Tab-separated table of C-alpha atoms in Angstrom:
chain	number	residue	atom	x	y	z
V	2	MET	CA	0.000	0.000	0.000
V	3	ALA	CA	1.279	3.447	-0.925
V	4	LYS	CA	2.305	5.778	1.889
V	5	ILE	CA	-0.603	7.961	3.005
V	6	ALA	CA	0.168	11.683	2.916
V	7	ALA	CA	-1.765	14.278	4.881
V	8	LEU	CA	-3.750	16.839	2.905
V	9	SER	CA	-2.692	20.328	3.875
V	10	GLY	CA	-5.554	22.512	5.022
V	11	PHE	CA	-7.930	19.701	5.964
V	12	PRO	CA	-7.589	19.214	9.733
V	13	GLU	CA	-8.321	15.868	11.370
V	14	TRP	CA	-8.236	15.970	15.145
V	15	LEU	CA	-7.351	13.031	17.361
V	16	PRO	CA	-10.140	11.868	19.720
V	17	ALA	CA	-8.985	14.018	22.655
V	18	GLU	CA	-8.634	17.043	20.367
V	19	ARG	CA	-12.056	16.439	18.862
V	20	LEU	CA	-13.492	16.546	22.402
V	21	VAL	CA	-12.152	20.106	22.720
V	22	GLU	CA	-13.665	21.081	19.376
V	23	GLN	CA	-16.988	19.502	20.309
V	24	HIS	CA	-16.972	21.409	23.595
V	25	VAL	CA	-16.587	24.714	21.735
V	26	ILE	CA	-19.488	23.740	19.457
V	27	ASP	CA	-21.635	22.740	22.446
V	28	VAL	CA	-20.957	25.993	24.307
V	29	PHE	CA	-21.835	28.036	21.231
V	30	ARG	CA	-25.112	26.172	20.823
V	31	GLU	CA	-26.048	26.236	24.523
V	32	VAL	CA	-25.503	29.981	24.954
V	33	ALA	CA	-27.184	30.828	21.638
V	34	GLU	CA	-30.254	28.793	22.593
V	35	LEU	CA	-30.244	30.386	26.048
V	36	HIS	CA	-30.776	33.712	24.265
V	37	GLY	CA	-33.516	32.375	22.013
V	38	PHE	CA	-31.524	31.699	18.851
V	39	SER	CA	-32.665	28.762	16.716
V	40	GLY	CA	-30.197	26.504	14.965
V	41	ILE	CA	-30.429	25.982	11.220
V	42	GLU	CA	-28.386	24.030	8.709
V	43	THR	CA	-28.230	24.866	5.035
V	44	ARG	CA	-27.068	22.717	2.147
V	45	ALA	CA	-23.349	22.540	1.477
V	46	VAL	CA	-23.682	23.707	-2.145
V	47	GLU	CA	-25.059	26.771	-3.877
V	48	PRO	CA	-25.262	27.751	-7.547
V	49	LEU	CA	-21.890	29.071	-8.625
V	50	GLU	CA	-23.319	32.370	-9.824
V	51	GLN	CA	-24.649	33.007	-6.316
V	52	LEU	CA	-21.328	32.219	-4.683
V	53	LEU	CA	-19.416	34.485	-7.054
V	54	ARG	CA	-21.472	37.576	-6.297
V	55	LYS	CA	-18.814	38.553	-3.770
V	56	GLY	CA	-16.337	38.705	-6.644
V	57	GLU	CA	-13.061	38.601	-4.718
V	58	ILE	CA	-13.679	35.029	-3.621
V	59	ASP	CA	-13.860	33.486	-7.102
V	60	LYS	CA	-10.393	31.877	-7.002
V	61	GLU	CA	-11.166	30.148	-3.703
V	62	VAL	CA	-14.466	28.438	-4.564
V	63	TYR	CA	-14.485	24.672	-4.949
V	64	VAL	CA	-16.662	23.588	-7.867
V	65	LEU	CA	-18.774	20.454	-7.508
V	66	ARG	CA	-19.475	18.130	-10.415
V	67	ARG	CA	-19.693	14.423	-11.054
V	68	LEU	CA	-16.594	12.579	-12.216
V	69	HIS	CA	-18.040	11.680	-15.621
V	70	ALA	CA	-20.169	14.787	-16.071
V	71	GLU	CA	-18.309	15.997	-19.160
V	72	GLU	CA	-18.499	12.596	-20.852
V	73	GLU	CA	-22.269	12.598	-20.392
V	74	GLY	CA	-22.644	16.077	-21.806
V	75	ALA	CA	-23.394	17.744	-18.502
V	76	GLU	CA	-22.582	21.383	-17.876
V	77	THR	CA	-19.062	22.516	-17.057
V	78	VAL	CA	-17.859	25.541	-15.152
V	79	GLY	CA	-17.370	27.627	-18.248
V	80	GLU	CA	-20.706	26.828	-19.827
V	81	ASP	CA	-23.448	27.662	-17.356
V	82	ARG	CA	-22.681	29.097	-13.940
V	83	SER	CA	-26.377	29.196	-13.085
V	84	ARG	CA	-26.457	25.386	-13.111
V	85	THR	CA	-22.942	24.653	-11.855
V	86	LEU	CA	-22.679	24.052	-8.104
V	87	GLY	CA	-19.948	25.117	-5.717
V	88	LEU	CA	-19.231	24.359	-2.061
V	89	HIS	CA	-20.108	27.317	0.144
V	90	PHE	CA	-17.120	29.313	1.412
V	91	ASP	CA	-19.035	31.016	4.235
V	92	LEU	CA	-22.498	30.842	5.785
V	93	THR	CA	-23.707	34.303	4.758
V	94	VAL	CA	-24.479	33.537	1.106
V	95	PRO	CA	-26.507	30.441	2.087
V	96	LEU	CA	-28.318	32.471	4.765
V	97	ALA	CA	-29.382	35.126	2.258
V	98	ARG	CA	-30.784	32.464	-0.049
V	99	TYR	CA	-32.416	30.621	2.873
V	100	VAL	CA	-34.186	33.777	4.084
V	101	LEU	CA	-35.591	34.572	0.641
V	102	GLU	CA	-36.604	30.988	-0.027
V	103	HIS	CA	-38.366	30.495	3.311
V	104	GLN	CA	-39.544	34.033	4.056
V	105	ASN	CA	-43.203	33.019	4.160
V	106	ASP	CA	-42.486	30.339	6.759
V	107	LEU	CA	-40.166	32.355	9.019
V	108	VAL	CA	-41.079	34.764	11.798
V	109	PHE	CA	-39.031	37.968	11.858
V	110	PRO	CA	-36.830	39.040	13.450
V	111	LEU	CA	-35.202	35.670	12.814
V	112	ARG	CA	-32.743	34.728	15.555
V	113	ARG	CA	-30.479	32.160	13.950
V	114	PHE	CA	-27.243	30.374	14.759
V	115	GLN	CA	-25.464	28.032	12.397
V	116	ILE	CA	-22.414	25.801	12.866
V	117	GLN	CA	-21.263	24.090	9.693
V	118	LYS	CA	-18.209	23.275	7.659
V	119	VAL	CA	-17.239	25.583	4.831
V	120	TRP	CA	-14.586	25.240	2.121
V	121	ARG	CA	-12.091	27.743	0.735
V	122	GLY	CA	-9.272	27.058	-1.686
V	123	GLU	CA	-6.807	29.410	-0.018
V	124	ARG	CA	-3.195	28.780	0.945
V	125	PRO	CA	-3.103	26.783	4.203
V	126	GLN	CA	-1.101	28.335	7.034
V	127	ASP	CA	-1.207	28.612	10.807
V	128	GLY	CA	-4.877	28.731	11.758
V	129	ARG	CA	-6.113	28.890	8.160
V	130	PHE	CA	-7.662	25.848	6.541
V	131	ARG	CA	-9.369	24.808	3.331
V	132	GLU	CA	-12.068	22.915	5.205
V	133	PHE	CA	-13.187	24.298	8.541
V	134	TYR	CA	-16.092	24.859	10.885
V	135	GLN	CA	-17.644	28.304	10.974
V	136	ALA	CA	-20.084	29.380	13.674
V	137	ASP	CA	-22.462	32.257	12.937
V	138	LEU	CA	-24.914	34.180	15.071
V	139	ASP	CA	-27.393	36.539	13.338
V	140	VAL	CA	-30.604	38.434	13.898
V	141	ILE	CA	-32.413	39.136	10.620
V	142	GLY	CA	-35.280	41.620	10.315
V	143	GLN	CA	-37.804	42.228	7.579
V	144	ASP	CA	-37.611	45.819	6.264
V	145	ALA	CA	-36.430	47.138	9.652
V	146	LEU	CA	-34.270	46.082	12.586
V	147	PRO	CA	-33.883	48.035	15.865
V	148	GLY	CA	-30.453	49.480	16.590
V	149	HIS	CA	-30.184	47.856	20.017
V	150	ILE	CA	-29.787	44.463	18.289
V	151	GLU	CA	-26.187	45.407	17.437
V	152	ALA	CA	-25.248	45.420	21.109
V	153	GLU	CA	-27.396	42.376	21.885
V	154	VAL	CA	-25.591	40.134	19.400
V	155	ALA	CA	-22.238	41.310	20.751
V	156	VAL	CA	-23.358	40.449	24.293
V	157	VAL	CA	-24.353	36.916	23.292
V	158	MET	CA	-21.032	36.352	21.546
V	159	ALA	CA	-19.150	37.736	24.548
V	160	GLU	CA	-20.938	35.240	26.791
V	161	ILE	CA	-20.033	32.391	24.425
V	162	LEU	CA	-16.368	33.345	24.396
V	163	ASP	CA	-16.335	33.871	28.171
V	164	ARG	CA	-17.409	30.255	28.731
V	165	LEU	CA	-14.576	28.811	26.668
V	166	PRO	CA	-11.346	27.614	28.318
V	167	MET	CA	-9.077	30.351	27.022
V	168	PRO	CA	-7.681	33.783	27.971
V	169	SER	CA	-9.941	36.800	28.052
V	170	VAL	CA	-11.101	38.462	24.852
V	171	THR	CA	-11.708	42.065	23.908
V	172	ILE	CA	-14.370	43.008	21.384
V	173	HIS	CA	-13.286	46.063	19.383
V	174	ALA	CA	-16.066	48.131	17.835
V	175	ASN	CA	-16.381	50.941	15.305
V	176	THR	CA	-19.227	52.276	13.182
V	177	ARG	CA	-19.393	53.101	9.509
V	178	ARG	CA	-21.083	56.466	10.092
V	179	LEU	CA	-18.384	57.536	12.520
V	180	SER	CA	-15.501	56.717	10.163
V	181	GLU	CA	-17.228	57.984	7.047
V	182	GLY	CA	-18.418	61.101	8.826
V	183	PHE	CA	-14.904	61.905	10.014
V	184	PHE	CA	-13.273	61.353	6.633
V	185	ARG	CA	-15.954	63.495	4.993
V	186	SER	CA	-15.557	66.283	7.537
V	187	ILE	CA	-11.802	66.594	6.878
V	188	GLY	CA	-12.320	66.801	3.139
V	189	PHE	CA	-12.044	63.300	1.641
V	190	GLU	CA	-14.162	62.495	-1.394
V	191	ASP	CA	-12.881	58.944	-1.995
V	192	ARG	CA	-13.487	57.460	1.439
V	193	SER	CA	-13.140	53.873	0.223
V	194	ALA	CA	-9.469	54.510	-0.593
V	195	VAL	CA	-8.926	55.740	2.961
V	196	LEU	CA	-10.547	52.598	4.383
V	197	ARG	CA	-8.410	50.352	2.176
V	198	SER	CA	-5.263	52.082	3.409
V	199	LEU	CA	-6.205	52.010	7.100
V	200	ASP	CA	-7.131	48.344	6.801
V	201	LYS	CA	-3.427	47.613	6.261
V	202	LEU	CA	-2.340	49.190	9.562
V	203	PRO	CA	-1.833	45.888	11.452
V	204	LYS	CA	0.305	44.466	8.643
V	205	ILE	CA	2.490	47.345	7.471
V	206	GLY	CA	2.362	49.921	10.271
V	207	PRO	CA	1.533	53.648	10.403
V	208	GLU	CA	4.431	54.983	8.341
V	209	ALA	CA	3.656	52.761	5.365
V	210	VAL	CA	-0.065	53.497	5.715
V	211	ARG	CA	0.687	57.220	5.746
V	212	GLU	CA	2.475	56.808	2.432
V	213	LEU	CA	-0.513	54.925	1.019
V	214	LEU	CA	-2.859	57.687	2.132
V	215	LEU	CA	-0.703	60.252	0.370
V	216	THR	CA	-0.356	58.274	-2.872
V	217	GLU	CA	-3.504	56.186	-3.225
V	218	ALA	CA	-6.079	58.267	-1.343
V	219	ALA	CA	-4.681	61.619	-2.565
V	220	ALA	CA	-4.472	62.850	1.028
V	221	SER	CA	-2.617	65.972	2.062
V	222	PRO	CA	-0.010	65.507	4.817
V	223	GLU	CA	-2.435	67.077	7.298
V	224	GLN	CA	-5.261	64.736	6.243
V	225	ALA	CA	-2.996	61.690	6.461
V	226	ASP	CA	-1.888	62.651	9.968
V	227	ALA	CA	-5.510	63.223	11.025
V	228	CYS	CA	-6.528	59.786	9.691
V	229	LEU	CA	-3.725	58.055	11.590
V	230	ALA	CA	-4.592	59.962	14.762
V	231	PHE	CA	-8.240	58.971	14.319
V	232	ALA	CA	-7.266	55.312	13.851
V	233	SER	CA	-5.173	55.382	17.043
V	234	ILE	CA	-8.182	56.167	19.250
V	235	ARG	CA	-9.121	53.317	21.601
V	236	THR	CA	-11.261	53.847	24.674
V	237	ARG	CA	-13.341	51.727	27.028
V	238	ASP	CA	-15.965	54.444	27.388
V	239	GLY	CA	-17.507	57.362	25.509
V	240	SER	CA	-14.392	59.532	25.760
V	241	PHE	CA	-13.555	58.642	22.146
V	242	ALA	CA	-16.188	61.173	21.049
V	243	GLN	CA	-14.328	64.281	22.231
V	244	GLN	CA	-11.050	62.948	20.860
V	245	VAL	CA	-12.653	62.678	17.423
V	246	ARG	CA	-14.057	66.212	17.663
V	247	ASP	CA	-10.658	67.539	18.754
V	248	LEU	CA	-9.199	66.158	15.515
V	249	GLY	CA	-11.611	68.272	13.501
V	250	GLY	CA	-14.450	65.815	13.135
V	251	SER	CA	-17.883	67.389	12.800
V	252	GLY	CA	-21.189	67.055	11.025
V	253	GLU	CA	-24.474	65.201	11.349
V	254	MET	CA	-23.186	61.849	10.104
V	255	LEU	CA	-20.259	61.892	12.520
V	256	GLU	CA	-22.511	62.722	15.469
V	257	GLN	CA	-24.856	59.880	14.480
V	258	GLY	CA	-21.872	57.524	14.434
V	259	ILE	CA	-20.745	58.719	17.858
V	260	ALA	CA	-24.218	58.124	19.289
V	261	GLU	CA	-24.420	54.635	17.732
V	262	LEU	CA	-21.038	53.528	19.016
V	263	ASN	CA	-21.586	55.007	22.462
V	264	SER	CA	-24.901	53.139	22.729
V	265	VAL	CA	-23.213	49.841	21.861
V	266	LEU	CA	-20.423	50.440	24.396
V	267	GLU	CA	-22.873	51.234	27.185
V	268	ARG	CA	-25.171	48.284	26.499
V	269	VAL	CA	-22.409	45.714	26.198
V	270	GLU	CA	-20.517	47.069	29.211
V	271	ALA	CA	-23.677	46.851	31.322
V	272	SER	CA	-24.165	43.174	30.432
V	273	VAL	CA	-20.573	41.913	30.118
V	274	PRO	CA	-18.241	44.337	31.921
V	275	GLY	CA	-14.721	44.855	30.628
V	276	VAL	CA	-15.067	43.169	27.243
V	277	ILE	CA	-15.969	46.013	24.830
V	278	MET	CA	-13.719	48.741	23.452
V	279	ALA	CA	-14.119	51.534	20.918
V	280	ASP	CA	-11.373	51.018	18.312
V	281	LEU	CA	-11.486	53.487	15.454
V	282	SER	CA	-8.733	51.685	13.538
V	283	ILE	CA	-11.219	49.021	12.419
V	284	ALA	CA	-11.711	49.479	8.694
V	285	ARG	CA	-12.243	45.955	7.390
V	286	GLY	CA	-15.792	45.433	6.262
V	287	LEU	CA	-16.881	49.065	6.547
V	288	ASP	CA	-17.606	49.090	2.819
V	289	TYR	CA	-20.118	46.248	3.438
V	290	TYR	CA	-21.429	46.850	6.949
V	291	THR	CA	-23.815	49.749	7.403
V	292	GLY	CA	-23.693	50.161	11.190
V	293	THR	CA	-21.440	48.830	13.924
V	294	VAL	CA	-18.565	46.543	12.980
V	295	PHE	CA	-16.836	44.222	15.454
V	296	GLU	CA	-13.491	42.427	15.679
V	297	THR	CA	-12.447	40.268	18.608
V	298	PHE	CA	-8.937	39.544	19.886
V	299	LEU	CA	-7.604	36.921	22.283
V	300	ALA	CA	-5.347	38.234	25.062
V	301	GLY	CA	-1.766	37.149	24.488
V	302	HIS	CA	-2.577	35.844	21.020
V	303	GLU	CA	-3.160	39.049	19.094
V	304	SER	CA	-0.959	37.700	16.291
V	305	LEU	CA	-3.784	35.301	15.471
V	306	GLY	CA	-5.825	38.275	14.332
V	307	SER	CA	-9.527	38.648	14.938
V	308	ILE	CA	-11.111	35.396	16.138
V	309	CYS	CA	-14.656	36.717	15.724
V	310	SER	CA	-15.922	39.495	13.482
V	311	GLY	CA	-19.093	40.903	11.984
V	312	GLY	CA	-21.484	43.781	12.250
V	313	ARG	CA	-24.693	45.284	10.935
V	314	TYR	CA	-25.690	45.000	7.288
V	315	ASP	CA	-28.860	46.519	5.892
V	316	SER	CA	-29.009	44.464	2.722
V	317	LEU	CA	-28.416	40.795	3.426
V	318	ALA	CA	-31.072	40.034	0.837
V	319	ALA	CA	-33.941	41.751	-0.960
V	320	ASP	CA	-36.745	40.985	-3.359
V	321	ASN	CA	-39.556	43.025	-4.906
V	322	ARG	CA	-41.412	43.175	-1.589
V	323	HIS	CA	-38.930	43.297	1.264
V	324	THR	CA	-35.393	43.985	2.352
V	325	TYR	CA	-33.734	41.941	5.102
V	326	PRO	CA	-31.352	43.877	7.355
V	327	GLY	CA	-29.346	41.989	9.924
V	328	VAL	CA	-26.653	41.941	12.568
V	329	GLY	CA	-24.252	39.035	12.670
V	330	LEU	CA	-21.021	37.792	14.211
V	331	SER	CA	-18.968	34.841	13.024
V	332	ILE	CA	-16.258	32.671	14.571
V	333	GLY	CA	-13.757	30.731	12.494
V	334	LEU	CA	-14.287	27.848	14.884
V	335	SER	CA	-11.634	25.479	13.558
V	336	ARG	CA	-9.120	28.319	13.545
V	337	LEU	CA	-9.855	29.058	17.185
V	338	VAL	CA	-9.701	25.383	18.168
V	339	SER	CA	-6.380	25.034	16.362
V	340	ARG	CA	-4.883	27.765	18.543
V	341	LEU	CA	-6.439	26.361	21.731
V	342	LEU	CA	-4.728	23.044	20.988
V	343	SER	CA	-1.381	24.230	19.634
V	344	ALA	CA	-0.865	26.707	22.473
V	345	ASP	CA	-2.032	24.220	25.140
V	346	LEU	CA	-4.849	26.559	26.121
V	347	ALA	CA	-7.348	23.698	26.412
V	348	SER	CA	-7.253	19.940	26.756
V	349	ALA	CA	-9.597	17.080	27.568
V	350	SER	CA	-9.365	15.430	30.985
V	351	ARG	CA	-9.248	12.090	29.154
V	352	SER	CA	-9.137	11.041	25.539
V	353	VAL	CA	-12.404	9.056	25.495
V	354	PRO	CA	-15.890	9.619	26.934
V	355	THR	CA	-15.744	6.274	28.778
V	356	CYS	CA	-15.802	6.526	32.571
V	357	VAL	CA	-15.940	2.776	33.313
V	358	LEU	CA	-14.502	-0.229	31.510
V	359	VAL	CA	-16.515	-3.301	32.467
V	360	SER	CA	-14.141	-6.252	32.564
V	361	VAL	CA	-14.919	-9.718	31.211
V	362	ALA	CA	-13.825	-12.670	33.320
V	363	ASP	CA	-14.309	-15.098	30.413
V	364	GLU	CA	-16.506	-15.229	27.334
V	365	GLN	CA	-18.921	-17.571	29.085
V	366	HIS	CA	-19.754	-14.760	31.534
V	367	ARG	CA	-19.734	-11.836	29.065
V	368	HIS	CA	-23.493	-11.520	29.567
V	369	LEU	CA	-22.859	-10.468	33.173
V	370	SER	CA	-20.530	-7.717	31.976
V	371	GLU	CA	-23.077	-6.527	29.438
V	372	ALA	CA	-25.776	-6.459	32.116
V	373	SER	CA	-23.571	-4.339	34.403
V	374	ALA	CA	-22.842	-1.959	31.515
V	375	ARG	CA	-26.554	-1.569	30.786
V	376	ALA	CA	-27.260	-0.743	34.422
V	377	LEU	CA	-24.523	1.898	34.491
V	378	ARG	CA	-25.562	3.472	31.177
V	379	ALA	CA	-29.187	3.594	32.330
V	380	ARG	CA	-28.067	6.106	34.939
V	381	GLY	CA	-25.997	8.118	32.459
V	382	ILE	CA	-22.564	6.737	33.309
V	383	PRO	CA	-20.521	6.322	30.085
V	384	CYS	CA	-19.060	2.827	29.926
V	385	GLU	CA	-17.926	0.101	27.585
V	386	VAL	CA	-17.311	-3.611	27.879
V	387	ALA	CA	-13.792	-4.994	27.483
V	388	PRO	CA	-13.246	-6.225	23.900
V	389	THR	CA	-11.701	-9.530	24.992
V	390	ALA	CA	-11.558	-11.694	28.084
V	391	ALA	CA	-7.832	-11.115	28.475
V	392	LYS	CA	-6.066	-11.400	31.815
V	393	PHE	CA	-7.244	-8.699	34.190
V	394	GLY	CA	-3.795	-7.099	34.130
V	395	LYS	CA	-4.120	-6.573	30.380
V	396	GLN	CA	-7.649	-5.202	30.760
V	397	ILE	CA	-6.388	-2.731	33.351
V	398	ARG	CA	-3.552	-1.623	31.047
V	399	TYR	CA	-6.046	-1.222	28.183
V	400	ALA	CA	-8.193	1.070	30.339
V	401	ASP	CA	-5.174	2.980	31.578
V	402	ARG	CA	-3.844	3.628	28.064
V	403	ARG	CA	-7.190	5.109	27.080
V	404	GLY	CA	-7.475	7.228	30.205
V	405	ILE	CA	-10.513	5.361	31.560
V	406	PRO	CA	-10.517	5.950	35.338
V	407	PHE	CA	-12.518	2.926	36.581
V	408	LEU	CA	-12.597	-0.819	35.944
V	409	TRP	CA	-15.722	-2.786	36.875
V	410	PHE	CA	-15.543	-6.453	37.920
V	411	PRO	CA	-18.951	-8.204	37.644
V	412	GLY	CA	-19.472	-10.798	40.348
V	413	VAL	CA	-19.288	-14.376	39.028
V	414	ASP	CA	-21.141	-17.279	40.640
V	415	GLY	CA	-22.952	-15.062	43.113
V	416	ALA	CA	-19.957	-12.930	44.127
V	417	VAL	CA	-20.411	-9.175	44.717
V	418	ASP	CA	-19.455	-6.716	41.952
V	419	GLN	CA	-16.368	-4.611	42.569
V	420	VAL	CA	-15.037	-1.373	41.072
V	421	LYS	CA	-11.386	-0.361	40.919
V	422	ASP	CA	-10.011	3.172	40.664
V	423	ILE	CA	-7.124	2.550	38.281
V	424	ARG	CA	-5.264	5.682	39.390
V	425	SER	CA	-5.223	5.028	43.133
V	426	GLY	CA	-5.534	1.245	43.048
V	427	GLU	CA	-8.453	1.354	45.502
V	428	GLN	CA	-10.959	-1.477	44.904
V	429	LEU	CA	-14.358	-1.650	46.621
V	430	ASP	CA	-17.579	-3.640	46.544
V	431	ALA	CA	-20.167	-1.909	44.358
V	432	ASP	CA	-23.725	-2.168	43.045
V	433	SER	CA	-24.227	-1.102	39.436
V	434	SER	CA	-27.748	0.150	40.255
V	435	ILE	CA	-26.564	2.759	42.779
V	436	TRP	CA	-22.773	3.290	42.424
V	437	GLU	CA	-21.730	6.786	41.404
V	438	PRO	CA	-18.290	7.937	40.226
V	439	PRO	CA	-16.939	11.255	41.539
V	440	ALA	CA	-18.572	14.172	39.700
V	441	GLU	CA	-15.278	15.192	38.122
V	442	ASP	CA	-14.871	11.724	36.568
V	443	ARG	CA	-18.395	11.084	35.333
V	444	THR	CA	-17.932	12.986	32.068
V	445	VAL	CA	-14.996	14.412	30.178
V	446	ARG	CA	-13.924	17.836	31.394
V	447	ILE	CA	-12.298	20.420	29.157
V	448	LEU	CA	-9.457	22.004	31.098
V	449	GLY	CA	-7.980	25.435	30.549
V	450	GLY	CA	-4.238	25.697	30.002
V	451	ASP	CA	-3.690	26.854	33.587
V	452	ALA	CA	-5.869	23.942	34.814
V	453	THR	CA	-7.868	26.409	36.915
V	454	GLY	CA	-11.050	26.306	34.928
V	455	SER	CA	-12.887	23.392	33.434
V	456	ALA	CA	-16.172	22.482	31.882
V	457	SER	CA	-17.883	19.122	31.622
V	458	ARG	CA	-19.377	17.690	28.477
């Protein structure tokens, strides 16, 4: 058999690692449902012409067709994009189609979360994959959506992230009206060029961005300096407003942006203290988002970039009758899990769900072992029966290698059952109808890197 080579960009976690990933998924779902969000799942494929509406993603879309499609005269990519299918590269395009397709069956505002795999043909690197889980949280309105929803979605996401076994996060927020209003008030006509330049700040630094503003945005030296000063503003409260005005910002649009951002800061701070920050350097997405935009950073791992981003958009989808504005935040879940694992920020307390291995004295008495296992499972204790009736020493080593904490010995010929704690060696009489393991052993716990916090699955 030929040597099997790993496919770059397609992660496959080991069982203990998958437990960490599953915990992140479970926390996302539990908190979202706690706030009244309903889970949906959309198909993995969409018509290629729908996927390519974002334009810049066209080189990353995986096209789907049958192996012998061309031989049978079926369509190819170049012939009919309306009939060619591609794997979705995010969950926003499918959501827009889903909302339009099911609008008569949905109740708005729609509170939706979605956790699914997506596919992108980009260059794999640290934390970036070709196949990965994405987790989205959105509230979609019909024709209108109250402004307070922007803060509400941020609060829910903050609670999700706070429950995960990792360092603290900070959600950075900006608003389109604030940035656009400022650039307009200092004399810029091409505000998109300014946003494109400021978006490069984390990668190339202020001096290089200043040069871009001068050359590509046609800024004067004074305008370039004002833009960089604006982008340097970061506050935990509403004090950003006066700083913006002191730089020359004025006008109705700017004041609307200040009010919007201040409202978000106050609402989020009241619900989840210490997590929100006004950060006027945020430029990514401001050409798409129409209100607040968010980016989220992990303390001590800022090099990873934003682990969760999103904002308000007033045109997710539209038809001849309605428009569908929304607010959404998205986590690159596999990317986050990859960092949790590689940086030892989270680990499973054991590599398998099994709490008890029920031993088998000999095959003639396997039915006793199976009966004990049924009794334990009936009370929610995860267990499995030994695969073979090997010597008890081998069965103990098998359990130990898999991290199973307890070994159960069914009584044979009327003897009493016993249970052994493999770690301490303590062995006691036990009754499978009433015995309970310690709470910390009953289910797998996901431990933080400092081992101070844990969560059970």
